[in-house]
Tab-separated table of C-alpha atoms and ligand atoms in Angstrom:
chain	number	residue	atom	x	y	z
I	1	MET	CA	113.264	64.109	109.769
I	2	ASP	CA	115.320	64.457	106.589
I	3	ILE	CA	117.846	67.153	105.842
I	4	VAL	CA	117.937	67.859	102.140
I	5	ASP	CA	120.674	70.035	100.680
I	6	SER	CA	119.865	69.661	97.007
I	7	ALA	CA	117.070	71.535	95.222
I	8	ALA	CA	116.611	68.706	92.727
I	9	ARG	CA	116.232	66.120	95.486
I	10	MET	CA	113.823	68.363	97.392
I	11	GLN	CA	111.675	68.789	94.301
I	12	THR	CA	111.596	65.032	93.716
I	13	HIS	CA	110.409	64.502	97.306
I	14	ALA	CA	107.755	67.177	96.919
I	15	LEU	CA	106.429	65.966	93.581
I	16	ARG	CA	106.109	62.478	95.020
I	17	TRP	CA	104.136	63.808	98.001
I	18	ARG	CA	101.836	65.827	95.794
I	19	ALA	CA	101.263	62.890	93.436
I	20	ALA	CA	100.200	60.863	96.482
I	21	GLY	CA	97.622	63.542	97.317
I	22	ASN	CA	99.378	65.001	100.339
I	23	THR	CA	99.080	68.614	101.387
I	24	VAL	CA	102.496	70.221	101.799
I	25	GLY	CA	103.348	73.107	104.110
I	26	LEU	CA	106.356	75.378	103.655
I	27	VAL	CA	107.868	77.789	106.163
I	28	PRO	CA	110.672	79.747	104.496
I	29	THR	CA	113.323	81.045	106.910
I	30	MET	CA	116.875	82.294	106.995
I	31	GLY	CA	117.624	80.099	110.018
I	32	CYS	CA	118.758	81.131	113.483
I	33	LEU	CA	115.330	79.876	114.454
I	34	HIS	CA	113.491	81.315	117.466
I	35	ALA	CA	110.028	81.086	118.968
I	36	GLY	CA	108.601	83.291	116.203
I	37	HIS	CA	109.671	80.772	113.579
I	38	ALA	CA	108.456	77.907	115.792
I	39	ALA	CA	104.977	79.455	115.907
I	40	LEU	CA	104.865	79.574	112.100
I	41	ILE	CA	106.047	75.973	111.923
I	42	ALA	CA	103.349	74.905	114.409
I	43	GLU	CA	100.650	76.540	112.261
I	44	ALA	CA	101.862	74.707	109.184
I	45	ARG	CA	102.273	71.424	111.064
I	46	ALA	CA	98.655	71.556	112.211
I	47	ALA	CA	97.376	72.175	108.692
I	48	CYS	CA	99.445	69.922	106.417
I	49	ASP	CA	100.353	66.270	105.833
I	50	ARG	CA	103.968	67.110	105.013
I	51	LEU	CA	106.021	69.990	106.320
I	52	VAL	CA	109.167	71.570	104.933
I	53	VAL	CA	111.169	74.317	106.630
I	54	SER	CA	113.688	75.972	104.355
I	55	VAL	CA	116.801	77.477	105.883
I	56	PHE	CA	118.521	79.679	103.344
I	57	VAL	CA	120.281	82.982	103.854
I	58	ASN	CA	119.329	84.378	100.486
I	59	PRO	CA	122.160	86.500	99.075
I	60	LEU	CA	119.826	88.071	96.527
I	61	GLN	CA	117.894	90.007	99.174
I	62	PHE	CA	120.957	91.613	100.775
I	63	ALA	CA	122.341	94.804	99.258
I	64	PRO	CA	126.103	95.374	99.204
I	65	GLY	CA	127.150	96.591	102.665
I	66	GLU	CA	124.296	94.826	104.464
I	67	ASP	CA	124.823	92.023	106.992
I	68	LEU	CA	124.909	88.971	104.662
I	69	SER	CA	128.367	87.802	105.733
I	70	VAL	CA	127.686	88.182	109.453
I	71	TYR	CA	124.031	87.099	109.427
I	72	PRO	CA	123.760	84.711	112.412
I	73	ARG	CA	123.875	81.022	111.551
I	74	THR	CA	122.981	78.327	114.107
I	75	PRO	CA	122.663	75.126	112.046
I	76	GLU	CA	122.630	72.625	114.913
I	77	GLN	CA	120.014	74.507	116.938
I	78	ASP	CA	117.914	74.945	113.799
I	79	ILE	CA	117.881	71.192	113.235
I	80	ASP	CA	116.932	70.590	116.897
I	81	CYS	CA	114.138	73.143	116.689
I	82	CYS	CA	112.755	71.620	113.487
I	83	ARG	CA	112.907	68.122	114.932
I	84	ALA	CA	111.077	69.265	118.078
I	85	CYS	CA	108.415	70.929	115.901
I	86	GLY	CA	107.708	67.764	113.897
I	87	VAL	CA	109.146	68.987	110.604
I	88	ASP	CA	109.465	66.337	107.848
I	89	VAL	CA	112.230	67.954	105.820
I	90	VAL	CA	114.681	70.751	106.504
I	91	PHE	CA	115.634	72.104	103.105
I	92	ARG	CA	118.917	73.986	103.283
I	93	PRO	CA	120.412	74.467	99.855
I	94	ALA	CA	123.778	76.040	99.164
I	95	PRO	CA	123.650	79.398	97.351
I	96	GLY	CA	125.335	77.790	94.351
I	97	ASP	CA	122.518	75.262	94.077
I	98	MET	CA	119.875	77.995	94.115
I	99	TYR	CA	121.477	80.463	91.714
I	100	ALA	CA	123.327	79.599	88.543
I	101	PRO	CA	126.292	81.936	88.032
I	102	ASP	CA	124.511	83.430	85.024
I	103	ALA	CA	120.993	83.449	86.516
I	104	SER	CA	119.093	86.248	84.800
I	105	VAL	CA	115.415	85.914	85.745
I	106	THR	CA	114.047	87.741	88.792
I	107	ILE	CA	110.645	88.836	90.023
I	108	GLU	CA	109.912	92.545	90.296
I	109	GLU	CA	106.908	94.138	91.946
I	110	SER	CA	106.119	97.728	91.192
I	111	GLN	CA	103.547	99.007	93.723
I	112	LEU	CA	103.615	97.533	97.215
I	113	SER	CA	107.395	97.412	97.228
I	114	ARG	CA	107.917	101.136	96.629
I	115	GLY	CA	107.765	102.390	100.218
I	116	LEU	CA	108.989	101.401	103.675
I	117	CYS	CA	111.701	98.704	103.492
I	118	GLY	CA	111.524	98.772	99.680
I	119	ARG	CA	112.669	102.385	99.734
I	120	SER	CA	115.450	101.898	102.265
I	121	ARG	CA	116.627	98.543	100.863
I	122	PRO	CA	116.646	98.820	97.054
I	123	GLY	CA	116.445	95.400	95.407
I	124	HIS	CA	115.518	93.675	98.662
I	125	PHE	CA	111.998	92.662	97.724
I	126	SER	CA	112.985	91.540	94.260
I	127	GLY	CA	115.420	89.185	96.007
I	128	VAL	CA	112.725	88.041	98.423
I	129	LEU	CA	110.078	87.391	95.771
I	130	THR	CA	112.553	85.631	93.512
I	131	VAL	CA	113.655	83.223	96.230
I	132	VAL	CA	110.089	82.640	97.419
I	133	ALA	CA	108.975	81.818	93.875
I	134	LYS	CA	111.891	79.426	93.534
I	135	LEU	CA	111.063	77.786	96.882
I	136	PHE	CA	107.445	77.392	95.776
I	137	ASN	CA	108.603	75.656	92.590
I	138	ILE	CA	111.005	73.407	94.455
I	139	VAL	CA	108.821	72.513	97.460
I	140	GLN	CA	105.420	72.581	95.690
I	141	PRO	CA	103.595	73.733	98.841
I	142	THR	CA	99.831	73.866	99.137
I	143	LEU	CA	100.278	76.179	102.153
I	144	ALA	CA	103.025	78.703	102.903
I	145	VAL	CA	103.279	80.395	106.289
I	146	PHE	CA	104.851	83.831	106.721
I	147	GLY	CA	105.071	86.162	109.728
I	148	GLN	CA	103.191	89.404	110.251
I	149	LYS	CA	106.439	90.813	111.622
I	150	ASP	CA	107.511	91.299	108.003
I	151	ALA	CA	104.158	92.800	107.024
I	152	GLN	CA	105.291	94.312	103.730
I	153	GLN	CA	106.944	91.040	102.722
I	154	ALA	CA	103.742	89.113	103.498
I	155	ALA	CA	101.660	91.578	101.463
I	156	LEU	CA	104.085	91.240	98.550
I	157	VAL	CA	103.987	87.452	98.644
I	158	ARG	CA	100.178	87.619	98.676
I	159	ARG	CA	100.278	89.896	95.634
I	160	MET	CA	102.742	87.625	93.810
I	161	ILE	CA	100.558	84.574	94.461
I	162	ARG	CA	97.551	86.466	93.089
I	163	ASP	CA	99.223	88.089	90.101
I	164	LEU	CA	101.144	84.988	89.007
I	165	ASN	CA	98.313	82.501	89.758
I	166	MET	CA	100.440	80.446	92.094
I	167	PRO	CA	98.529	77.465	93.530
I	168	VAL	CA	99.500	78.195	97.134
I	169	THR	CA	97.459	79.347	100.118
I	170	LEU	CA	99.187	82.012	102.212
I	171	LEU	CA	98.831	82.083	105.970
I	172	VAL	CA	100.190	85.090	107.853
I	173	ALA	CA	100.862	84.328	111.514
I	174	PRO	CA	100.987	86.934	114.313
I	175	THR	CA	104.248	88.438	115.531
I	176	VAL	CA	105.772	86.613	118.492
I	177	ARG	CA	107.310	88.974	121.031
I	178	GLU	CA	109.679	88.944	123.969
I	179	PRO	CA	107.979	89.585	127.334
I	180	ASP	CA	108.762	93.317	127.067
I	181	GLY	CA	107.148	93.542	123.631
I	182	LEU	CA	110.243	93.493	121.399
I	183	ALA	CA	109.460	91.479	118.259
I	184	MET	CA	111.576	88.335	118.194
I	185	SER	CA	114.196	88.491	115.462
I	186	SER	CA	117.369	86.658	114.555
I	187	ARG	CA	119.016	90.087	114.540
I	188	ASN	CA	118.179	90.793	118.215
I	189	ARG	CA	121.314	88.881	119.157
I	190	TYR	CA	123.404	91.685	117.627
I	191	LEU	CA	122.125	94.076	120.314
I	192	ALA	CA	124.429	95.043	123.191
I	193	ALA	CA	122.754	95.018	126.624
I	194	ASP	CA	121.981	98.756	126.683
I	195	GLU	CA	120.722	98.632	123.091
I	196	ARG	CA	118.500	95.683	123.964
I	197	SER	CA	116.891	97.581	126.804
I	198	GLN	CA	116.289	100.599	124.553
I	199	ALA	CA	114.779	98.361	121.858
I	200	ARG	CA	111.686	97.697	123.957
I	201	THR	CA	110.595	101.271	123.244
I	202	LEU	CA	109.964	100.420	119.603
I	203	ASN	CA	106.904	98.309	120.317
I	204	GLN	CA	105.824	100.626	123.130
I	205	ALA	CA	105.802	103.490	120.626
I	206	LEU	CA	103.649	101.489	118.231
I	207	MET	CA	101.284	100.588	121.065
I	208	ALA	CA	101.033	104.274	122.007
I	209	ALA	CA	100.248	105.083	118.367
I	210	ARG	CA	97.538	102.457	118.320
I	211	ALA	CA	96.090	103.845	121.560
I	212	LEU	CA	95.939	107.329	120.029
I	213	VAL	CA	93.909	105.950	117.137
I	214	GLY	CA	91.739	104.110	119.647
I	215	ASP	CA	91.079	107.462	121.320
I	216	GLY	CA	89.766	108.807	118.025
I	217	GLU	CA	92.807	110.406	116.348
I	218	ARG	CA	92.474	109.924	112.585
I	219	ARG	CA	95.228	112.231	111.307
I	220	ALA	CA	98.436	110.384	110.493
I	221	GLY	CA	100.621	113.363	111.462
I	222	PRO	CA	100.043	113.368	115.242
I	223	VAL	CA	100.159	109.559	115.385
I	224	LEU	CA	103.530	109.495	113.632
I	225	GLU	CA	104.747	112.353	115.816
I	226	ARG	CA	103.967	110.312	118.940
I	227	VAL	CA	106.104	107.434	117.636
I	228	ARG	CA	108.984	109.720	116.653
I	229	ALA	CA	108.943	111.440	120.047
I	230	MET	CA	108.937	108.186	121.987
I	231	VAL	CA	111.760	106.729	119.919
I	232	ALA	CA	113.806	109.923	120.228
I	233	THR	CA	113.511	109.780	124.015
I	234	GLY	CA	113.578	106.023	124.629
I	235	VAL	CA	116.128	104.947	122.018
I	236	PRO	CA	119.003	107.430	122.280
I	237	SER	CA	121.333	105.039	120.428
I	238	GLY	CA	118.780	104.639	117.649
I	239	THR	CA	118.091	106.248	114.310
I	240	LEU	CA	114.542	105.944	113.099
I	241	GLU	CA	114.818	104.934	109.435
I	242	TYR	CA	111.096	105.321	108.850
I	243	VAL	CA	107.759	105.230	110.558
I	244	GLU	CA	104.759	105.311	108.255
I	245	ILE	CA	101.075	104.581	108.258
I	246	VAL	CA	100.003	102.679	105.169
I	247	ASP	CA	96.842	101.040	103.920
I	248	ALA	CA	96.975	97.385	105.016
I	249	GLU	CA	96.254	96.081	101.499
I	250	THR	CA	97.998	98.487	99.145
I	251	PHE	CA	100.800	99.689	101.421
I	252	GLU	CA	100.168	103.215	100.127
I	253	PRO	CA	100.788	105.904	102.777
I	254	VAL	CA	97.627	107.406	104.241
I	255	SER	CA	97.271	110.875	105.725
I	256	VAL	CA	93.826	110.216	107.176
I	257	LEU	CA	93.233	106.854	108.801
I	258	THR	CA	90.245	104.913	107.533
I	259	GLY	CA	89.758	101.147	107.572
I	260	ARG	CA	92.603	98.804	108.274
I	261	VAL	CA	96.048	100.366	108.344
I	262	CYS	CA	99.542	99.217	109.195
I	263	ILE	CA	101.811	101.410	111.300
I	264	ALA	CA	105.289	100.225	110.359
I	265	MET	CA	108.747	101.273	111.445
I	266	ALA	CA	112.404	100.469	110.910
I	267	CYS	CA	115.022	101.651	113.366
I	268	ARG	CA	118.767	101.222	113.520
I	269	ILE	CA	120.140	100.713	116.986
I	270	GLY	CA	123.909	100.688	116.775
I	271	ARG	CA	124.619	98.396	113.811
I	272	THR	CA	121.349	96.498	114.145
I	273	ARG	CA	118.369	97.224	111.933
I	274	LEU	CA	115.059	96.268	113.523
I	275	ILE	CA	111.546	96.419	112.092
I	276	ASP	CA	108.141	96.183	113.700
I	277	ASN	CA	104.532	97.019	112.885
I	278	VAL	CA	101.015	96.958	114.243
I	279	MET	CA	97.749	96.627	112.392
I	280	VAL	CA	95.060	99.068	113.449
I	281	ASP	CA	91.393	99.165	112.532
I	282	ALA	CA	90.530	102.821	112.206
I	283	ALA	CA	86.755	102.762	112.236
I	284	PRO	CA	85.050	105.829	110.705
I	285	PRO	CA	84.263	108.571	113.250
I	286	GLY	CA	81.202	107.640	115.294
I	287	GLN	CA	81.849	103.904	115.034
I	288	VAL	CA	83.725	101.946	117.630
I	289	ALA	CA	87.129	100.686	116.473
I	290	SER	CA	87.353	96.919	116.725
D	1	LIG	P1	113.501	85.236	108.688
D	1	LIG	O1	114.207	83.972	109.082
D	1	LIG	O2	113.802	86.405	109.564
D	1	LIG	O3	113.626	85.526	107.221
D	1	LIG	O4	111.961	84.950	108.938
D	1	LIG	C1	111.326	83.833	108.375
D	1	LIG	C2	109.849	83.945	108.600
D	1	LIG	O5	109.595	84.030	110.006
D	1	LIG	C3	109.237	85.211	107.979
D	1	LIG	O6	107.955	84.884	107.439
D	1	LIG	C4	109.123	86.135	109.143
D	1	LIG	O7	108.083	87.085	109.009
D	1	LIG	C5	108.813	85.171	110.266
D	1	LIG	N1	109.153	85.735	111.566
D	1	LIG	C6	110.349	86.259	111.941
D	1	LIG	N2	110.272	86.745	113.193
D	1	LIG	C7	109.004	86.516	113.618
D	1	LIG	C8	108.295	86.789	114.826
D	1	LIG	N3	108.870	87.407	115.848
D	1	LIG	N4	107.004	86.406	114.914
D	1	LIG	C9	106.398	85.787	113.860
D	1	LIG	N5	107.013	85.504	112.704
D	1	LIG	C10	108.290	85.865	112.575
């Protein structure tokens, strides 16, 4: 396994692979790798000749006052994890190698990024799409694997690939969870013990919402109310930033559930911001939801 710190050297590697006819997989991460990342890496490993994992805490996607400076970094464990997963190259550029001091080109999306995390984190998705586009240019992947945990991010990357004709296939892998249902996240390590035990309610609330839809509820209001009530009771240290039901493709809020929808939430517990979501197939009344 190689560790490549330079974007130019990474691109040379990648162009050579592609010229030789290899398929190339890319799993972009911000490091502090856990079993969720490992599952994405395994998907890419199974599908590609060459596999790159990028580890880059992208300053462009953090707003002032967010956790950029304290974002957890575990470089040695990340290398061990990548080696164990059969990664060919860990690409971990320095911020200065990714962004020229006078960099002035970014990628903006104007529809899917308006709600949910886009509303609460202005500029976040522009930072995400810009770095993902740069990683695609540097690593030249034929396949990129993202996690369903960041559902809005995955939908935005899909839209960018479509709208900018990027020659990359996107694979979105399921959310990997702790035994009590909490979505694995690098940020979980910020949680104090009592916060960690409260955090399990987040997924339980989403499961309860999904069960309500399964029982035939099609109005968004009561479904959202169930989530809010459960979080209010089960996460006393938490502040629900949002819970919304959006169309799974357009990420537009829906008031009546039809077709495939995403129930997504963000919650602050103490100083930790956690997100989670579930996809739900809301079959029309009279049909059985799958
Ligand atoms: P991050 O390092 O948090 O930026 O995440 C890198 C990639 O891993 C993103 O595509 C995330 O959606 C994905 N990811 C993070 N946590 C999980 C998880 N628990 N299950 C599946 N994928 C995840």
